[in-house]
Tab-separated table of C-alpha atoms and ligand atoms in Angstrom:
chain	number	residue	atom	x	y	z
A	27	MET	CA	-86.723	-101.848	53.291
A	28	ASN	CA	-83.501	-100.294	53.955
A	29	GLN	CA	-81.825	-99.944	57.440
A	30	PRO	CA	-81.615	-97.087	59.658
A	31	LEU	CA	-78.170	-95.286	58.987
A	32	LEU	CA	-77.103	-95.854	62.738
A	33	GLU	CA	-78.011	-99.569	62.650
A	34	ARG	CA	-75.854	-99.984	59.466
A	35	TYR	CA	-72.445	-97.843	60.267
A	36	ARG	CA	-73.230	-98.906	64.133
A	37	GLN	CA	-69.518	-99.358	65.032
A	38	ARG	CA	-68.045	-96.297	63.559
A	39	LEU	CA	-70.917	-94.065	64.795
A	40	PRO	CA	-71.127	-93.068	68.364
A	41	ILE	CA	-74.037	-94.807	70.134
A	42	SER	CA	-75.005	-97.569	72.148
A	43	SER	CA	-77.294	-99.832	73.409
A	44	ALA	CA	-78.753	-96.848	75.602
A	45	THR	CA	-79.171	-94.415	72.428
A	46	PRO	CA	-83.096	-94.575	71.155
A	47	VAL	CA	-82.830	-94.894	67.518
A	48	VAL	CA	-84.632	-91.774	65.760
A	49	SER	CA	-84.918	-92.767	62.107
A	50	LEU	CA	-86.557	-92.538	59.012
A	51	ASN	CA	-84.713	-95.397	57.325
A	52	GLU	CA	-81.956	-91.812	56.161
A	53	GLY	CA	-79.327	-92.405	54.093
A	54	ASP	CA	-78.004	-95.136	51.319
A	55	THR	CA	-79.071	-92.843	48.824
A	56	PRO	CA	-78.601	-93.499	44.914
A	57	LEU	CA	-75.079	-92.729	44.065
A	58	ILE	CA	-75.635	-92.203	39.933
A	59	PRO	CA	-73.447	-92.288	36.799
A	60	LEU	CA	-73.378	-89.182	34.770
A	61	SER	CA	-72.806	-89.425	30.930
A	62	GLY	CA	-71.722	-85.731	30.661
A	63	PRO	CA	-70.691	-82.540	30.251
A	64	PRO	CA	-68.915	-82.868	27.105
A	65	ALA	CA	-65.857	-81.924	28.866
A	66	ALA	CA	-65.791	-84.958	31.073
A	67	ARG	CA	-66.265	-87.336	28.156
A	68	GLU	CA	-63.316	-85.634	25.842
A	69	ARG	CA	-61.314	-86.252	28.623
A	70	GLY	CA	-62.294	-89.933	30.227
A	71	VAL	CA	-62.909	-88.489	33.759
A	72	SER	CA	-66.265	-90.561	35.302
A	73	LEU	CA	-68.861	-88.336	37.025
A	74	PHE	CA	-71.137	-90.248	39.720
A	75	ALA	CA	-73.547	-87.771	41.788
A	76	LYS	CA	-74.111	-88.812	44.877
A	77	PHE	CA	-78.226	-87.527	44.789
A	78	GLU	CA	-78.917	-86.721	48.841
A	79	GLY	CA	-82.578	-85.599	47.841
A	80	ALA	CA	-83.560	-88.988	47.905
A	81	ASN	CA	-83.080	-88.573	51.734
A	82	PRO	CA	-86.610	-88.567	54.018
A	83	THR	CA	-86.988	-84.920	53.931
A	84	GLY	CA	-84.728	-84.167	50.458
A	85	SER	CA	-80.951	-83.151	51.757
A	86	PHE	CA	-77.835	-84.656	52.953
A	87	LYS	CA	-79.181	-82.824	56.961
A	88	ASP	CA	-80.867	-86.201	57.485
A	89	ARG	CA	-77.536	-88.375	58.054
A	90	GLY	CA	-76.300	-85.505	60.649
A	91	MET	CA	-80.349	-84.733	62.315
A	92	THR	CA	-81.057	-88.878	62.362
A	93	LEU	CA	-77.386	-89.378	65.188
A	94	ALA	CA	-78.130	-85.663	66.888
A	95	VAL	CA	-82.019	-85.973	67.901
A	96	SER	CA	-80.953	-89.427	68.812
A	97	LYS	CA	-78.077	-88.433	70.677
A	98	ALA	CA	-80.619	-85.598	72.316
A	99	ALA	CA	-83.385	-88.168	73.414
A	100	GLU	CA	-80.815	-90.281	75.031
A	101	HIS	CA	-80.273	-87.356	77.581
A	102	GLY	CA	-83.337	-86.523	78.010
A	103	ALA	CA	-83.969	-83.187	75.855
A	104	GLN	CA	-87.980	-82.582	75.152
A	105	ALA	CA	-86.383	-79.569	72.548
A	106	VAL	CA	-84.115	-79.008	69.896
A	107	ALA	CA	-82.695	-76.079	68.588
A	108	ALA	CA	-81.314	-75.176	64.686
A	109	ALA	CA	-80.015	-71.653	62.835
A	110	SER	CA	-80.922	-72.508	59.525
A	111	THR	CA	-80.575	-71.692	55.813
A	112	GLY	CA	-83.967	-73.841	55.612
A	113	ASN	CA	-82.283	-77.507	55.470
A	114	THR	CA	-81.672	-77.928	58.861
A	115	ALA	CA	-85.048	-76.425	60.014
A	116	ALA	CA	-86.668	-79.224	57.938
A	117	SER	CA	-84.705	-81.976	59.240
A	118	ALA	CA	-84.397	-80.776	62.589
A	119	ALA	CA	-89.111	-80.604	62.551
A	120	ALA	CA	-88.927	-83.871	61.045
A	121	TYR	CA	-86.724	-85.659	63.532
A	122	ALA	CA	-88.430	-83.839	66.009
A	123	ALA	CA	-91.338	-84.983	65.519
A	124	ARG	CA	-90.466	-88.404	64.978
A	125	ALA	CA	-89.118	-88.039	68.644
A	126	GLY	CA	-91.699	-86.187	69.814
A	127	MET	CA	-89.753	-83.787	70.980
A	128	LYS	CA	-90.745	-79.694	70.147
A	129	ALA	CA	-88.027	-77.542	67.349
A	130	ILE	CA	-87.867	-74.064	67.472
A	131	VAL	CA	-85.781	-73.439	64.237
A	132	VAL	CA	-83.912	-69.849	63.855
A	133	LEU	CA	-84.604	-68.773	60.159
A	134	PRO	CA	-82.969	-65.511	58.321
A	135	ALA	CA	-86.613	-63.610	56.934
A	136	GLY	CA	-87.057	-63.505	53.254
A	137	TYR	CA	-83.743	-66.129	52.491
A	138	VAL	CA	-85.611	-69.415	53.120
A	139	ALA	CA	-86.730	-71.324	50.040
A	140	ALA	CA	-90.091	-72.091	49.908
A	141	GLY	CA	-89.964	-75.701	50.487
A	142	LYS	CA	-88.075	-75.253	53.563
A	143	VAL	CA	-90.315	-73.076	55.578
A	144	ALA	CA	-93.632	-75.758	54.077
A	145	GLN	CA	-91.698	-78.674	55.745
A	146	SER	CA	-90.521	-77.134	58.532
A	147	LEU	CA	-93.904	-75.553	59.164
A	148	VAL	CA	-96.330	-78.514	58.663
A	149	HIS	CA	-94.283	-81.105	60.599
A	150	GLY	CA	-94.769	-78.368	63.847
A	151	ALA	CA	-91.673	-76.944	64.115
A	152	ARG	CA	-91.441	-73.247	66.068
A	153	ILE	CA	-89.995	-70.619	63.293
A	154	VAL	CA	-88.639	-67.885	64.378
A	155	GLN	CA	-87.623	-65.751	61.880
A	156	VAL	CA	-84.975	-63.166	62.434
A	157	SER	CA	-84.027	-59.823	60.243
A	158	GLY	CA	-80.403	-60.699	59.263
A	159	ASN	CA	-78.840	-63.033	58.027
A	160	PHE	CA	-77.960	-66.844	58.564
A	161	ASP	CA	-74.962	-66.178	60.927
A	162	ASP	CA	-76.794	-63.153	63.094
A	163	ALA	CA	-79.644	-66.607	62.933
A	164	LEU	CA	-76.664	-68.841	64.519
A	165	ARG	CA	-75.214	-66.538	67.237
A	166	LEU	CA	-78.799	-66.175	68.411
A	167	VAL	CA	-79.585	-69.494	68.996
A	168	ARG	CA	-76.675	-70.417	70.252
A	169	GLU	CA	-76.983	-68.146	72.741
A	170	LEU	CA	-80.596	-69.399	73.054
A	171	THR	CA	-79.358	-73.068	73.786
A	172	GLU	CA	-76.701	-72.043	76.340
A	173	ASN	CA	-79.480	-69.735	78.668
A	174	TYR	CA	-82.627	-72.034	78.045
A	175	PRO	CA	-83.372	-75.963	78.288
A	176	VAL	CA	-83.174	-77.241	74.791
A	177	THR	CA	-80.606	-78.912	73.108
A	178	LEU	CA	-78.433	-76.901	69.712
A	179	VAL	CA	-79.037	-79.373	66.759
A	180	ASN	CA	-76.662	-76.785	64.513
A	181	SER	CA	-73.430	-78.631	63.274
A	182	VAL	CA	-71.810	-77.074	65.737
A	183	ASN	CA	-72.960	-80.147	67.430
A	184	PRO	CA	-70.354	-83.480	67.278
A	185	PHE	CA	-73.097	-85.355	65.993
A	186	ARG	CA	-73.658	-83.468	62.823
A	187	ILE	CA	-70.594	-83.868	61.621
A	188	GLN	CA	-70.311	-87.697	62.866
A	189	GLY	CA	-73.601	-88.569	60.945
A	190	GLN	CA	-72.600	-87.288	57.644
A	191	LYS	CA	-69.236	-88.615	57.766
A	192	THR	CA	-71.379	-91.406	56.520
A	193	LEU	CA	-71.736	-90.183	52.797
A	194	ALA	CA	-68.606	-91.214	52.251
A	195	PHE	CA	-68.436	-94.480	53.964
A	196	GLU	CA	-71.967	-94.938	51.208
A	197	VAL	CA	-69.260	-93.766	48.352
A	198	VAL	CA	-66.397	-96.271	48.847
A	199	ASP	CA	-69.452	-99.371	49.919
A	200	ASP	CA	-70.288	-98.229	46.266
A	201	LEU	CA	-67.061	-97.734	44.506
A	202	GLY	CA	-65.586	-100.638	46.397
A	203	THR	CA	-62.217	-97.883	46.886
A	204	ALA	CA	-62.081	-93.984	47.241
A	205	PRO	CA	-63.306	-91.813	44.064
A	206	THR	CA	-59.878	-89.166	42.767
A	207	TYR	CA	-61.983	-86.068	43.910
A	208	HIS	CA	-64.791	-85.490	45.830
A	209	ALA	CA	-66.588	-82.352	44.868
A	210	LEU	CA	-69.539	-80.354	46.965
A	211	PRO	CA	-70.604	-76.987	47.732
A	212	VAL	CA	-69.491	-75.015	50.987
A	213	GLY	CA	-71.089	-73.223	53.482
A	214	ASN	CA	-70.936	-73.387	57.365
A	215	ALA	CA	-68.643	-75.748	56.502
A	216	GLY	CA	-69.597	-78.897	58.357
A	217	ASN	CA	-70.777	-80.969	55.258
A	218	ILE	CA	-66.592	-81.504	53.725
A	219	THR	CA	-65.377	-81.661	57.356
A	220	ALA	CA	-67.478	-84.535	57.255
A	221	HIS	CA	-67.101	-86.237	54.888
A	222	TRP	CA	-63.170	-85.806	54.668
A	223	LEU	CA	-63.639	-87.112	59.021
A	224	GLY	CA	-65.693	-90.320	57.221
A	225	TYR	CA	-62.499	-90.724	54.163
A	226	SER	CA	-59.668	-90.421	56.818
A	227	GLU	CA	-61.138	-92.788	59.375
A	228	LEU	CA	-61.578	-95.626	56.363
A	229	TYR	CA	-58.015	-94.574	55.297
A	230	GLU	CA	-56.146	-94.706	59.167
A	231	ASP	CA	-58.300	-98.053	59.522
A	232	GLY	CA	-56.654	-99.526	55.456
A	233	VAL	CA	-60.507	-99.973	53.904
A	234	ILE	CA	-59.017	-97.585	51.717
A	235	GLU	CA	-55.368	-96.996	50.251
A	236	SER	CA	-55.563	-93.756	49.567
A	237	ARG	CA	-58.126	-90.591	50.004
A	238	PRO	CA	-60.016	-88.423	47.923
A	239	ARG	CA	-58.745	-84.745	46.695
A	240	MET	CA	-61.451	-82.837	48.086
A	241	LEU	CA	-62.986	-79.644	46.522
A	242	GLY	CA	-65.397	-77.554	48.117
A	243	PHE	CA	-67.157	-74.933	46.068
A	244	GLN	CA	-68.621	-71.546	47.847
A	245	ALA	CA	-70.718	-68.597	45.515
A	246	ALA	CA	-69.171	-65.994	44.888
A	247	GLY	CA	-71.078	-63.268	46.707
A	248	ALA	CA	-70.870	-65.795	49.462
A	249	ALA	CA	-66.871	-67.299	49.702
A	250	PRO	CA	-65.373	-66.312	52.815
A	251	ILE	CA	-63.286	-69.191	52.374
A	252	VAL	CA	-61.908	-68.205	49.127
A	253	ALA	CA	-61.354	-64.499	50.758
A	254	GLY	CA	-59.941	-65.791	54.318
A	255	HIS	CA	-62.241	-62.967	56.283
A	256	PRO	CA	-65.843	-63.229	56.838
A	257	ILE	CA	-68.404	-61.649	54.615
A	258	GLU	CA	-70.745	-59.398	56.244
A	259	LYS	CA	-73.465	-58.963	53.705
A	260	PRO	CA	-73.157	-63.126	52.060
A	261	GLN	CA	-75.458	-62.746	47.974
A	262	THR	CA	-76.018	-65.560	46.048
A	263	ILE	CA	-79.214	-67.206	44.643
A	264	ALA	CA	-77.993	-70.370	46.112
A	265	THR	CA	-79.678	-69.228	49.383
A	266	ALA	CA	-78.546	-72.689	51.048
A	267	ILE	CA	-74.782	-71.506	50.998
A	268	ARG	CA	-75.842	-67.947	51.609
A	269	ILE	CA	-73.409	-67.725	54.655
A	270	GLY	CA	-70.434	-65.689	55.499
A	271	ASN	CA	-68.434	-66.756	58.185
A	272	PRO	CA	-68.859	-70.490	57.745
A	273	ALA	CA	-69.161	-72.295	61.436
A	274	SER	CA	-66.495	-75.116	60.465
A	275	TRP	CA	-64.075	-72.984	58.430
A	276	GLN	CA	-60.591	-74.070	60.221
A	277	GLY	CA	-62.134	-78.020	59.152
A	278	ALA	CA	-62.935	-77.167	55.489
A	279	VAL	CA	-59.309	-75.496	55.496
A	280	ASN	CA	-57.763	-79.267	57.232
A	281	ALA	CA	-59.542	-80.720	54.287
A	282	ARG	CA	-58.457	-78.705	51.740
A	283	ASP	CA	-54.822	-78.417	52.976
A	284	GLU	CA	-54.479	-82.234	54.499
A	285	SER	CA	-56.258	-83.414	50.612
A	286	HIS	CA	-53.844	-81.516	48.405
A	287	GLY	CA	-57.925	-80.286	47.549
A	288	ALA	CA	-58.883	-76.768	46.858
A	289	ILE	CA	-61.468	-74.415	47.961
A	290	GLU	CA	-62.763	-71.901	45.084
A	291	ALA	CA	-66.116	-69.619	44.533
A	292	VAL	CA	-68.281	-69.966	41.716
A	293	SER	CA	-71.015	-67.525	40.344
A	294	ASP	CA	-74.404	-67.405	40.668
A	295	GLU	CA	-74.441	-68.302	36.727
A	296	GLU	CA	-72.189	-70.981	36.731
A	297	ILE	CA	-73.659	-72.255	39.291
A	298	LEU	CA	-77.309	-71.538	36.994
A	299	ARG	CA	-75.431	-73.913	34.349
A	300	ALA	CA	-75.261	-76.849	36.311
A	301	TYR	CA	-78.102	-76.374	37.772
A	302	HIS	CA	-79.725	-76.777	34.172
A	303	TYR	CA	-77.703	-78.969	32.756
A	304	LEU	CA	-78.391	-81.216	35.581
A	305	ALA	CA	-81.856	-81.436	35.765
A	306	SER	CA	-82.391	-81.152	31.655
A	307	ARG	CA	-79.263	-83.731	30.595
A	308	GLU	CA	-78.859	-86.151	33.437
A	309	GLY	CA	-82.156	-86.035	34.810
A	310	ILE	CA	-81.381	-85.039	38.628
A	311	PHE	CA	-83.107	-81.285	40.005
A	312	VAL	CA	-80.905	-80.293	42.498
A	313	GLU	CA	-81.827	-76.398	44.768
A	314	PRO	CA	-79.230	-74.312	43.208
A	315	ALA	CA	-76.430	-74.821	46.093
A	316	SER	CA	-76.634	-78.730	45.044
A	317	ALA	CA	-75.349	-77.240	41.585
A	318	ALA	CA	-72.022	-75.530	43.078
A	319	GLY	CA	-69.697	-78.828	43.396
A	320	LEU	CA	-70.756	-79.275	39.770
A	321	ALA	CA	-70.039	-75.948	38.269
A	322	GLY	CA	-66.718	-76.050	39.940
A	323	VAL	CA	-65.762	-79.745	38.259
A	324	TRP	CA	-67.087	-77.631	35.724
A	325	ARG	CA	-64.454	-75.017	35.354
A	326	TRP	CA	-61.795	-77.885	36.526
A	327	LEU	CA	-62.328	-79.675	33.339
A	328	GLU	CA	-62.362	-76.858	30.979
A	329	ALA	CA	-59.423	-75.840	32.233
A	330	GLY	CA	-57.572	-79.329	32.559
A	331	ARG	CA	-57.161	-79.846	35.871
A	332	ILE	CA	-58.480	-83.036	35.840
A	333	GLU	CA	-56.242	-86.148	34.472
A	334	GLU	CA	-58.132	-88.373	32.626
A	335	GLY	CA	-58.682	-91.412	33.903
A	336	ALA	CA	-60.250	-89.590	37.596
A	337	THR	CA	-63.309	-90.727	39.442
A	338	VAL	CA	-65.246	-87.533	40.422
A	339	VAL	CA	-68.061	-88.103	42.730
A	340	LEU	CA	-70.516	-85.208	43.433
A	341	THR	CA	-72.776	-84.747	46.167
A	342	LEU	CA	-75.585	-83.037	45.293
A	343	THR	CA	-76.995	-81.883	48.350
A	344	GLY	CA	-80.827	-81.268	48.277
A	345	HIS	CA	-83.803	-82.082	46.167
A	346	GLY	CA	-84.652	-79.168	43.678
A	347	LEU	CA	-87.861	-79.132	45.027
A	348	LYS	CA	-87.204	-77.688	47.929
A	349	ASP	CA	-86.722	-74.243	46.038
A	350	PRO	CA	-89.661	-74.179	43.359
A	351	GLY	CA	-88.944	-69.671	43.322
A	352	THR	CA	-86.121	-70.725	41.880
A	353	ALA	CA	-87.532	-72.634	39.132
A	354	GLU	CA	-89.851	-70.400	38.405
A	355	ARG	CA	-87.726	-67.684	38.020
A	356	GLU	CA	-85.425	-69.764	35.085
A	357	VAL	CA	-88.126	-71.485	33.340
A	358	ARG	CA	-91.464	-69.539	31.819
A	359	LEU	CA	-94.808	-71.448	32.062
A	360	PRO	CA	-97.012	-71.055	28.829
A	361	GLU	CA	-99.737	-69.889	28.777
A	362	PRO	CA	-103.112	-71.771	28.590
A	363	VAL	CA	-104.335	-72.814	25.346
A	364	PRO	CA	-107.933	-73.901	24.251
A	365	ALA	CA	-109.431	-77.426	24.994
A	366	GLU	CA	-108.715	-78.290	20.955
A	367	LEU	CA	-106.348	-81.041	20.253
A	368	SER	CA	-105.315	-78.616	17.437
A	369	ALA	CA	-104.466	-76.078	19.752
A	370	VAL	CA	-102.799	-78.756	22.139
A	371	ALA	CA	-101.112	-79.995	19.171
A	372	ALA	CA	-98.999	-76.344	17.992
A	373	ALA	CA	-98.593	-75.583	21.222
A	374	ALA	CA	-96.984	-79.012	22.151
A	375	GLY	CA	-94.759	-78.441	18.870
A	376	LEU	CA	-95.678	-80.891	16.881
B	10	PLP	C1	-76.476	-77.079	54.789
B	10	PLP	C2	-76.313	-76.954	52.708
B	10	PLP	C3	-74.993	-77.177	51.935
B	10	PLP	C4	-73.765	-76.631	52.866
B	10	PLP	O1	-73.237	-77.852	54.032
B	10	PLP	P1	-72.602	-77.135	55.202
B	10	PLP	O2	-72.198	-78.381	55.210
B	10	PLP	O3	-72.949	-76.007	55.677
B	10	PLP	O4	-71.638	-77.157	54.158
B	10	PLP	C5	-74.992	-77.203	50.703
B	10	PLP	N1	-75.976	-77.702	49.839
B	10	PLP	C6	-77.604	-77.378	50.559
B	10	PLP	C7	-78.248	-78.278	49.817
B	10	PLP	C8	-77.337	-77.370	52.080
B	10	PLP	O5	-78.823	-78.109	52.510
């Protein structure tokens, strides 16, 4: 049985014997070697996918939520609240249920994938939909937690970032060293900040001799860090990163600059190419936002920007089942056929 994340990395996390560990045995997700895309093979680049969809609620958010909710419990909180593009809501709802707390989640109406809404509801969260985008929801939930007795569990809560840094620890545990590059999608920018923190702690303690170059990818219609200013009406099919004014903006810029990395934009078409590639060639079903890292790396590979022999880790942030709507739009379900062998064989292309 795998251990709670907070037990595995206890020495590197801000917990004590007074912290009640609220856990779903999160983390310890598979690091899967990829066979392509062809541009990687041709250039002798090794690609690995850290599949965060294998977490208990289906996204990396569980790494930060186990710590944020455990600390909230330690401080006697009765309720937690978060603004969310969906996965934070699902995770907060699950961990709050486990801790016997109330969860309040504020969502941008109409822009949260169906699986995430369903999870939050069934876990028993109180859902508030606002007519606005994620940035509005985050502003409101911050005001809510300043005025009412509820603990904020968005990634502006420092325990979220602390928990999420464990992804870097697991990569180093598995590879025995740091990769040359680490690529991931960037939305509110907590995760790239957390990855860099994790690698940096290991580097400072002499566990690894170098840190990876961090490659962050935003969706083209929601790329404030690339543009250098907030985006008022962010738009992308990758709803998990549909964010116009990231809370951890500075953390992302520091990770980029200190690692000699990059933060770039990828189009929805590039995201969907990577989404289909991962599912149909590698057998890994992710939600659209999670494909942004591969979309960006694919472009870097084709432009010859990644050197031969490099190792690239991609954080695949969330499970494809989260967003059945995109899947249904992208692939067509065939019409039923009569219940007869010949009809079934013909429909099966045999
Ligand atoms: C939250 C989330 C992101 C974005 O992470 P940030 O820390 O907000 O940058 C990307 N993909 C998925 C699936 C997410 O749930």
